[in-house]
PDB file of C-alpha atoms in Angstrom:
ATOM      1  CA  UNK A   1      33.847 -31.851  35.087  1.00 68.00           C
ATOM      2  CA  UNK A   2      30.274 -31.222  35.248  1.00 80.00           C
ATOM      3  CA  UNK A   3      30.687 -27.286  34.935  1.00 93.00           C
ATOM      4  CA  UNK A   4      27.808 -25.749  35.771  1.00 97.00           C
ATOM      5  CA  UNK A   5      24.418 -27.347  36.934  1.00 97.00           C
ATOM      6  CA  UNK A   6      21.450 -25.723  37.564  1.00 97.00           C
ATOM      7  CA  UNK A   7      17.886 -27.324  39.414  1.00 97.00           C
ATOM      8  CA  UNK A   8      15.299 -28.025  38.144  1.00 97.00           C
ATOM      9  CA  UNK A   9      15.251 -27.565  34.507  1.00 97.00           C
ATOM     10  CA  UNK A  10      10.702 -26.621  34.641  1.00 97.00           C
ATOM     11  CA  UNK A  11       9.540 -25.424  37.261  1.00 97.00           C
ATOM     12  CA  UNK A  12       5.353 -24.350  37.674  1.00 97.00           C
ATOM     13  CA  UNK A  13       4.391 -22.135  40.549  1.00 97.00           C
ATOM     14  CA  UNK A  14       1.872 -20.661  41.768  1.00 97.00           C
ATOM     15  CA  UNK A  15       1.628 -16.798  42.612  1.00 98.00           C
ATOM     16  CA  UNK A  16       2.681 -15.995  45.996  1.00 97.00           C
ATOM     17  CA  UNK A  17       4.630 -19.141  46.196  1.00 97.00           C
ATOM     18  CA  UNK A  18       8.314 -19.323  46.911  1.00 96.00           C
ATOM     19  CA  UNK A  19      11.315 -21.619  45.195  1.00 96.00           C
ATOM     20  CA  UNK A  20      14.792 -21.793  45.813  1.00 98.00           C
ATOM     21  CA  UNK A  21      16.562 -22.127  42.122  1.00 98.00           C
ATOM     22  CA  UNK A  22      20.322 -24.146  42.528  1.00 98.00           C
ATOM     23  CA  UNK A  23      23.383 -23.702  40.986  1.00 98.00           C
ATOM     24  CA  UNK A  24      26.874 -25.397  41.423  1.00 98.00           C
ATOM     25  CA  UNK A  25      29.807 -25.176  39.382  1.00 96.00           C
ATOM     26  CA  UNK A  26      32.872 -27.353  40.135  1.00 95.00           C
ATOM     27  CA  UNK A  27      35.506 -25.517  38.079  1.00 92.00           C
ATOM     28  CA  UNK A  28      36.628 -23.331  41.128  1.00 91.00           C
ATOM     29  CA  UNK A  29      35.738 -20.548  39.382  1.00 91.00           C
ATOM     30  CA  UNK A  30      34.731 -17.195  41.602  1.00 90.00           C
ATOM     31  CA  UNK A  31      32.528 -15.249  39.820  1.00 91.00           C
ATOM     32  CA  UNK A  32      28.943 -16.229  39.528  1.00 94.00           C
ATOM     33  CA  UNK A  33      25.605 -14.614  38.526  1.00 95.00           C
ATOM     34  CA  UNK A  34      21.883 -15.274  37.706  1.00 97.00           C
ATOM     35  CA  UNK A  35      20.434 -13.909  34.213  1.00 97.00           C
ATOM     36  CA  UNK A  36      16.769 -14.312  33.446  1.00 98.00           C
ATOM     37  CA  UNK A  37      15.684 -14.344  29.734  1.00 97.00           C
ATOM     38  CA  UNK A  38      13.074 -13.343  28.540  1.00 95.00           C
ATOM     39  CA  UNK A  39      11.717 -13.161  24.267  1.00 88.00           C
ATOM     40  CA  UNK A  40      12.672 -10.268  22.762  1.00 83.00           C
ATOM     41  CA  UNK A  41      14.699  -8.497  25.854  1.00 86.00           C
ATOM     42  CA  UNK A  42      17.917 -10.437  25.963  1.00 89.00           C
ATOM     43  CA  UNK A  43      19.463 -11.621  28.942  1.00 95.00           C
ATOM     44  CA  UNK A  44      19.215  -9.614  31.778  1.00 94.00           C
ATOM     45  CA  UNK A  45      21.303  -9.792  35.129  1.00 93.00           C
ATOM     46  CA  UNK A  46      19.980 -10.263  38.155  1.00 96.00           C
ATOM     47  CA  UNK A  47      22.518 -11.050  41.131  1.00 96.00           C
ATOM     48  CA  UNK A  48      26.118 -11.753  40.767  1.00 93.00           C
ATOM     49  CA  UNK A  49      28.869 -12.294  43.045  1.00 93.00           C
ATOM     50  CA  UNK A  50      32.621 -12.215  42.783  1.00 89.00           C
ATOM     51  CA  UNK A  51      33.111 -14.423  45.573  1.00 90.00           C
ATOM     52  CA  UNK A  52      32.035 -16.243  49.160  1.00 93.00           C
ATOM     53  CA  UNK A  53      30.124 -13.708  51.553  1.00 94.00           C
ATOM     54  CA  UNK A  54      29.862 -11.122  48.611  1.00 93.00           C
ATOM     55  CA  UNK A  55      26.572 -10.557  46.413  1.00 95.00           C
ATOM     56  CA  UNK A  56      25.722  -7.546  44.751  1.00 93.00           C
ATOM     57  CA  UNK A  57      22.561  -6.864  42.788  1.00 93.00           C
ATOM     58  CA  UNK A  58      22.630  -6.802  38.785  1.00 91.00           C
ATOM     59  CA  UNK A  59      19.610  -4.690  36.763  1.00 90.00           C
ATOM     60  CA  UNK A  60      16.469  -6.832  37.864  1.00 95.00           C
ATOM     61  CA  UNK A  61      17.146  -7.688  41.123  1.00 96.00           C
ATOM     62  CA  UNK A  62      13.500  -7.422  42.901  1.00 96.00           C
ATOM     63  CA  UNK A  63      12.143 -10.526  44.062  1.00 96.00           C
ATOM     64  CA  UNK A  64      14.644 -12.528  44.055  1.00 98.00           C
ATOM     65  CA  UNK A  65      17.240 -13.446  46.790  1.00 97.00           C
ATOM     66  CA  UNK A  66      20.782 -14.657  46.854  1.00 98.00           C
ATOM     67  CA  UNK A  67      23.761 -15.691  48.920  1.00 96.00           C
ATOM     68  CA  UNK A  68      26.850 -17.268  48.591  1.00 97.00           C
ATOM     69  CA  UNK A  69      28.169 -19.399  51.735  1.00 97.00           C
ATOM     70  CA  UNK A  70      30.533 -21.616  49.467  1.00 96.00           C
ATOM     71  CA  UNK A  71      32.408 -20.478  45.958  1.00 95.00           C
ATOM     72  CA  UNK A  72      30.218 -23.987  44.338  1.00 96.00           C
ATOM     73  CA  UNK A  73      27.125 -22.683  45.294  1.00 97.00           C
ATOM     74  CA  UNK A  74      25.036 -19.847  44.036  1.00 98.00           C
ATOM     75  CA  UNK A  75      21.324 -20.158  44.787  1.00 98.00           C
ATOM     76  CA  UNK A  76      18.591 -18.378  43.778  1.00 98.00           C
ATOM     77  CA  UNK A  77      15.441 -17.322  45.712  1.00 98.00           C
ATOM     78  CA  UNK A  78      12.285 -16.384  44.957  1.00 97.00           C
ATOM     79  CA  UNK A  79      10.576 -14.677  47.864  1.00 92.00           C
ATOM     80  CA  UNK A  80       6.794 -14.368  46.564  1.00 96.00           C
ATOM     81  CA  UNK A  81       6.484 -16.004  42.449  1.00 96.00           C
ATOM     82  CA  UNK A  82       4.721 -13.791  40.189  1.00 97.00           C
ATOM     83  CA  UNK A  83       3.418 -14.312  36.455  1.00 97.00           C
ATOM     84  CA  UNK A  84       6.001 -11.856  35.770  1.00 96.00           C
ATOM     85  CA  UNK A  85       8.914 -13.794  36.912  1.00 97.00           C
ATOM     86  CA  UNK A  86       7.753 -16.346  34.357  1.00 97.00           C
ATOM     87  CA  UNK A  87      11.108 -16.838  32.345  1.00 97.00           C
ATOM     88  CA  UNK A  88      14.474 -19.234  31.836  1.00 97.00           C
ATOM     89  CA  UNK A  89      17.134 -18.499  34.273  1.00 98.00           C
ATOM     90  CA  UNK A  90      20.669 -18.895  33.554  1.00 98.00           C
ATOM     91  CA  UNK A  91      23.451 -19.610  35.998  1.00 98.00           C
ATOM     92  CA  UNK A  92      26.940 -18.214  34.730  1.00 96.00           C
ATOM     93  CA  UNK A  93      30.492 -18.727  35.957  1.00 94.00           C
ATOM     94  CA  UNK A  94      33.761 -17.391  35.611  1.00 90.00           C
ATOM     95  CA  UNK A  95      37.039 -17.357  36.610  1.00 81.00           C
ATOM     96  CA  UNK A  96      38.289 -14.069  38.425  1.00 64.00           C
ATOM     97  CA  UNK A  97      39.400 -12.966  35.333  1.00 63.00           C
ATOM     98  CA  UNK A  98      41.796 -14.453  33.226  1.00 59.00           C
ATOM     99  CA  UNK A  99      45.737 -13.440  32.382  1.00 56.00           C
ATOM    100  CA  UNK A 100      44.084 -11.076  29.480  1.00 63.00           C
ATOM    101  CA  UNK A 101      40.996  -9.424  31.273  1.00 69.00           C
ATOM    102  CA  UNK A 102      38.426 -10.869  29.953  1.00 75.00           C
ATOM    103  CA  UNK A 103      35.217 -12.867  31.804  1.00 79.00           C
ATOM    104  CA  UNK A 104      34.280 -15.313  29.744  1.00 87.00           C
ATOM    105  CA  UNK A 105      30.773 -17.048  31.234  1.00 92.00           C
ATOM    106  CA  UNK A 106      29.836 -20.508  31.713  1.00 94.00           C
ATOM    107  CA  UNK A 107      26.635 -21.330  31.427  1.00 96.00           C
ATOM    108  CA  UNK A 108      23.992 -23.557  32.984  1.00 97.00           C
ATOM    109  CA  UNK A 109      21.474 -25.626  30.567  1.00 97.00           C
ATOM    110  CA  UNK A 110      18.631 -23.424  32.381  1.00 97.00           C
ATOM    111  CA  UNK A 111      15.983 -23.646  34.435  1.00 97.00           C
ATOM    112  CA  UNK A 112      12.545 -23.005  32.697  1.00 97.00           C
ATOM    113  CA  UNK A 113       9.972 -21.200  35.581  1.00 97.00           C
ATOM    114  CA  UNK A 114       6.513 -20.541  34.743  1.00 97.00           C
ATOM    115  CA  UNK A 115       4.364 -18.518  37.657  1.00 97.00           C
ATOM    116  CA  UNK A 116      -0.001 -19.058  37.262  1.00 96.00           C
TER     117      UNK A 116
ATOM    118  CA  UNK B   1      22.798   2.710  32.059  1.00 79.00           C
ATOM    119  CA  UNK B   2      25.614   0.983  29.407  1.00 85.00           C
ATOM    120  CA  UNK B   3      23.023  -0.181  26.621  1.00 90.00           C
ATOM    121  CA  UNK B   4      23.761  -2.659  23.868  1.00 94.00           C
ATOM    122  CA  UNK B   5      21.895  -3.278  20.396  1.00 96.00           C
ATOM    123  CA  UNK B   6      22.255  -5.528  17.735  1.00 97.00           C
ATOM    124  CA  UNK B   7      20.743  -5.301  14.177  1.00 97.00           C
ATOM    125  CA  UNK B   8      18.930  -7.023  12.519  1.00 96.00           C
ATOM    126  CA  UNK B   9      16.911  -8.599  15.567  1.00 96.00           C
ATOM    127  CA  UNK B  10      16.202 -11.008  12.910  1.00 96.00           C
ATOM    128  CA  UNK B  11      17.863 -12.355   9.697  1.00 94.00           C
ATOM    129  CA  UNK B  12      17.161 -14.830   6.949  1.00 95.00           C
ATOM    130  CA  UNK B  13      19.375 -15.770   4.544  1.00 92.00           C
ATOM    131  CA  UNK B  14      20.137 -18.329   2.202  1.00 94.00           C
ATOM    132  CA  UNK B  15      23.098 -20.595   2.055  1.00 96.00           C
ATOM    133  CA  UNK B  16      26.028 -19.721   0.091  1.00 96.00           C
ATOM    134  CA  UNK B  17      25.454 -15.974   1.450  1.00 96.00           C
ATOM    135  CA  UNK B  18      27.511 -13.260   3.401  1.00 96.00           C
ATOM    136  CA  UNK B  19      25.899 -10.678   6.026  1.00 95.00           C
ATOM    137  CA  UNK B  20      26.939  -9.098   8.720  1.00 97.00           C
ATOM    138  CA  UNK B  21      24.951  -8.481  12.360  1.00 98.00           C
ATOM    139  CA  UNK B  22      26.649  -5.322  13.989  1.00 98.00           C
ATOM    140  CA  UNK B  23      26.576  -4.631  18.287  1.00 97.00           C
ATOM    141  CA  UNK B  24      26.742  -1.348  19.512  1.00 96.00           C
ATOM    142  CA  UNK B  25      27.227   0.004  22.763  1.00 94.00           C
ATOM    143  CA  UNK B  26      26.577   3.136  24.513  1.00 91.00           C
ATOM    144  CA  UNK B  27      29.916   3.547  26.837  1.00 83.00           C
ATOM    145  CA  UNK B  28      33.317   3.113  26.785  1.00 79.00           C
ATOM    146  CA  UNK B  29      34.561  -0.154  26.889  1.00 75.00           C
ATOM    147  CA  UNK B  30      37.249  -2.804  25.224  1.00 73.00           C
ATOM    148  CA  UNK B  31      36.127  -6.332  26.111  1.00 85.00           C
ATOM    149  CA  UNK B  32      33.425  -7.713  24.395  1.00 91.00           C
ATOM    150  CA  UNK B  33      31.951 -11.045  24.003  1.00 94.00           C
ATOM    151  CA  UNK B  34      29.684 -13.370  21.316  1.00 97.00           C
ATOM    152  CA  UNK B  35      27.621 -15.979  22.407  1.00 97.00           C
ATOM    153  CA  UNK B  36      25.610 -18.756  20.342  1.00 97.00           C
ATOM    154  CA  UNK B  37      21.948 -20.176  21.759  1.00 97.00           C
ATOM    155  CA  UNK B  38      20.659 -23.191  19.761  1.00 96.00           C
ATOM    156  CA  UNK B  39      17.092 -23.466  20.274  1.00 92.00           C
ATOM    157  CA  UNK B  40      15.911 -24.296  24.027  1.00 91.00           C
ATOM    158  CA  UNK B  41      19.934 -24.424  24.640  1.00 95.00           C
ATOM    159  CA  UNK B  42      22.541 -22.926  26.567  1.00 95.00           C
ATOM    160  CA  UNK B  43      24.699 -20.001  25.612  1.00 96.00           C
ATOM    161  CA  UNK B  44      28.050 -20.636  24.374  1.00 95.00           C
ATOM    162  CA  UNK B  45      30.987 -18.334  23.739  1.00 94.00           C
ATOM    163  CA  UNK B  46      32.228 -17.425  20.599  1.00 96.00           C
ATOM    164  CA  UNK B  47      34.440 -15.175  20.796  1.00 95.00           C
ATOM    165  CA  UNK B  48      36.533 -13.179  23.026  1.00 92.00           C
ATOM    166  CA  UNK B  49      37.623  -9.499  21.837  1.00 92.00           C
ATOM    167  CA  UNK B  50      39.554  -7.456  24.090  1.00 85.00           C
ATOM    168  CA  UNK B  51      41.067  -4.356  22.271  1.00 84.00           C
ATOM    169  CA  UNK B  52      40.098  -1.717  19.429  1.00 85.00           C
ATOM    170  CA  UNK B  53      41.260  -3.752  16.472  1.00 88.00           C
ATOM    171  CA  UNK B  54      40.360  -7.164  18.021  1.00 90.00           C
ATOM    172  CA  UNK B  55      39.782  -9.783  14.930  1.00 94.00           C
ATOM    173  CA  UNK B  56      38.867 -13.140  15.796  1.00 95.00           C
ATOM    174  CA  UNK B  57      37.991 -16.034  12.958  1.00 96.00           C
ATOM    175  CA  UNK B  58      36.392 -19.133  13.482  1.00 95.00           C
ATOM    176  CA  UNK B  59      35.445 -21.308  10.683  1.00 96.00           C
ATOM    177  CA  UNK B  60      32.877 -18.992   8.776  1.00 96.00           C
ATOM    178  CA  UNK B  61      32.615 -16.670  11.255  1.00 97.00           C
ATOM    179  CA  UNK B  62      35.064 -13.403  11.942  1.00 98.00           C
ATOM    180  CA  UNK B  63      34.400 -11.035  14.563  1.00 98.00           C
ATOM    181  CA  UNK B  64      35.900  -7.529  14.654  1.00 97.00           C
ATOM    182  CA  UNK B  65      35.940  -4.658  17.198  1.00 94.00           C
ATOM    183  CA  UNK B  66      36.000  -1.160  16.629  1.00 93.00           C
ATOM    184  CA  UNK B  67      36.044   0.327  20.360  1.00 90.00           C
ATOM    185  CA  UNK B  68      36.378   4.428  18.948  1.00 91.00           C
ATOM    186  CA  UNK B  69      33.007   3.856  17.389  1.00 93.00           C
ATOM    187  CA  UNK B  70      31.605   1.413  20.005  1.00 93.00           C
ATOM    188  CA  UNK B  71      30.423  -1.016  17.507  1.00 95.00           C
ATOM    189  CA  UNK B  72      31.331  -4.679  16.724  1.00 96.00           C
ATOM    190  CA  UNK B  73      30.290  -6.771  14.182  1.00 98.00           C
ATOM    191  CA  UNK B  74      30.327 -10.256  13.389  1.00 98.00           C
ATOM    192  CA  UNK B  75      30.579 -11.534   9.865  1.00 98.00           C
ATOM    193  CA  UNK B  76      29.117 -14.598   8.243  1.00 97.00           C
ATOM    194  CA  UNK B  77      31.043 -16.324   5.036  1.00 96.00           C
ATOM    195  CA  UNK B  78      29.182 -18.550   2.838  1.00 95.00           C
ATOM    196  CA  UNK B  79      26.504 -19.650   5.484  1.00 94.00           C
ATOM    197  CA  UNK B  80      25.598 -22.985   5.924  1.00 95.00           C
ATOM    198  CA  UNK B  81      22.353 -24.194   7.821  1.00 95.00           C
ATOM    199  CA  UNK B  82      24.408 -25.304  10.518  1.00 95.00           C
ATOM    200  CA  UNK B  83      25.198 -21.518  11.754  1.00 96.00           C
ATOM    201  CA  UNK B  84      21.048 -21.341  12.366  1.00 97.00           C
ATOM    202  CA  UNK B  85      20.922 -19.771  15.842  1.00 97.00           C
ATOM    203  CA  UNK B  86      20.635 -16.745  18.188  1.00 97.00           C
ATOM    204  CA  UNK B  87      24.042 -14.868  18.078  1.00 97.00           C
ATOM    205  CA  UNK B  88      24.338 -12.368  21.223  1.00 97.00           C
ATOM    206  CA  UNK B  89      26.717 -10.004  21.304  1.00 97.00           C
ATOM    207  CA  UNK B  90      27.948  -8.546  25.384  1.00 94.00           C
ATOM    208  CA  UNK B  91      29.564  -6.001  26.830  1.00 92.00           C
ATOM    209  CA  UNK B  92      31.591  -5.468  30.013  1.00 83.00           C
ATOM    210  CA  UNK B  93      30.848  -2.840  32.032  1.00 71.00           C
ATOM    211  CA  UNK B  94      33.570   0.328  32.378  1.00 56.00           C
ATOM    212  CA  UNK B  95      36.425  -0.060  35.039  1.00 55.00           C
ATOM    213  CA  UNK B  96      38.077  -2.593  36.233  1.00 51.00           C
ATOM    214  CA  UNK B  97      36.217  -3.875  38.784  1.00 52.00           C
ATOM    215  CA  UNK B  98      33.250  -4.369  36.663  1.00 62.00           C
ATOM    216  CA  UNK B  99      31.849  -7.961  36.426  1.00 68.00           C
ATOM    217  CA  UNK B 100      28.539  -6.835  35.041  1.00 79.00           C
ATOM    218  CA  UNK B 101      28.193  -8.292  31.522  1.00 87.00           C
ATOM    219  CA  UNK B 102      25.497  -6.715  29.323  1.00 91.00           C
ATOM    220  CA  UNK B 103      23.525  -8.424  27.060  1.00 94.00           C
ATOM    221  CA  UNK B 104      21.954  -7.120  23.564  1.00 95.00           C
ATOM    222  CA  UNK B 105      18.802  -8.375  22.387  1.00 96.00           C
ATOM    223  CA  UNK B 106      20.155 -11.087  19.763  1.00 96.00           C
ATOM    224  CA  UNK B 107      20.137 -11.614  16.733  1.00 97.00           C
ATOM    225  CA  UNK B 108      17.874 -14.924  15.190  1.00 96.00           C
ATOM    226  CA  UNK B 109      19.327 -16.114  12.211  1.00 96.00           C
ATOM    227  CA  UNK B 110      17.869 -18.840  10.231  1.00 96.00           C
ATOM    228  CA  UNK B 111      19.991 -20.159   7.364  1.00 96.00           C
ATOM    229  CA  UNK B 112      17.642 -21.267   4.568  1.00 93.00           C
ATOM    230  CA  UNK B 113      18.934 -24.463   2.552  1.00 88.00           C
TER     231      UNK B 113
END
């Protein structure tokens, strides 16, 4: 199991440029969202989606895209890079819930972005 | 807006010593979550605490939840340099169709041999 894998791990952009961040997870799990972190503020959400065909937008969503065609794959798109969308990005997965209720998240390793 | 703090932001302590970093949330809820970060790592999960009374234990690490006063804290025994790390606490967001996990700031601690 290689859980979840996110590409590339550093990225450097320019401004106005656009980048397609990937995820996969192969644990079959159907929940899946994007967090960007940034020093001193946490993690932040993004985009998540509970499912194939379904997206919905987390606290932060401008700028960035997403879709989700398959339940592996949960990719991330940046429209037009700007220094402010320097950050790490974390991919998370879950099951649907489990027996008790809870979602416990699996992360990615990260994917460091830096926009000049 | 569900918000979520933790204090302190940052701790140093030396080993052998207890402390305690406390979470607490603005809105009703009764699952909440503690993650580890090494430095320039993932996040991993702690522990997993899902009703008012929750008490989990791991090694020197116990975490409680108190969801009438919307705070949880996690406790440190004895703490040994290996527990160095960013601790985050998270809570889900009200009703059950909520997937929305929110994040406090973290808390840095650095255990001083």
């Amino acid at each position: 199991n290689a859980g979840v894998t996110q590409t590339p791990k550093f990225q450097v952009l320019k401004t106005g440029q656009s980048m397609t961040l990937q995820c996969a997870q192969d644990m079959n799990h159907e929940y899946m969202s994007w967090y960007r972190q940034d020093p001193g503020m946490g993690l932040r959400l993004i985009h998540y989606s509970v499912g194939a065909g379904i997206t919905d937008q987390g606290e932060v969503p401008n700028g960035y895209n997403v879709s989700r065609s398959t339940t592996e794959d949960f990719p991330l798109r940046l429209l037009s890079a700007a220094p402010s969308q320097t950050s790490v990005y974390f991919c998370a997965s879950s099951l649907d819930r489990t027996e008790f209720g809870a979602n416990v998240l699996t992360f990615g390793a990260g994917s460091r972005l830096t926009v000049l | 807006e569900l918000k979520v703090e933790q204090n302190p932001l940052f701790l140093s302590m030396q080993e052998g010593k207890n402390y305690t970093i406390y979470c607490n949330y603005s809105t009703t809820s009764d699952r909440l979550y503690w993650y580890r970060q090494d430095p320039g790592k993932s996040l991993e999960s702690l522990f997993v605490l899902l009703s008012n009374g929750a008490v989990k234990q791991e090694g020197r690490l116990m975490a409680s939840l108190d969801t009438k006063a919307r705070l949880s804290t996690l406790h440190i025994t004895a703490a040994v340099h290996d527990l160095s790390a960013t601790y985050f606490c998270a809570v889900d967001g009200s009703g059950a169709g909520s997937y929305q996990l929110t994040f406090g700031k973290g808390t840095k601690l650095s255990v001083i041999p």
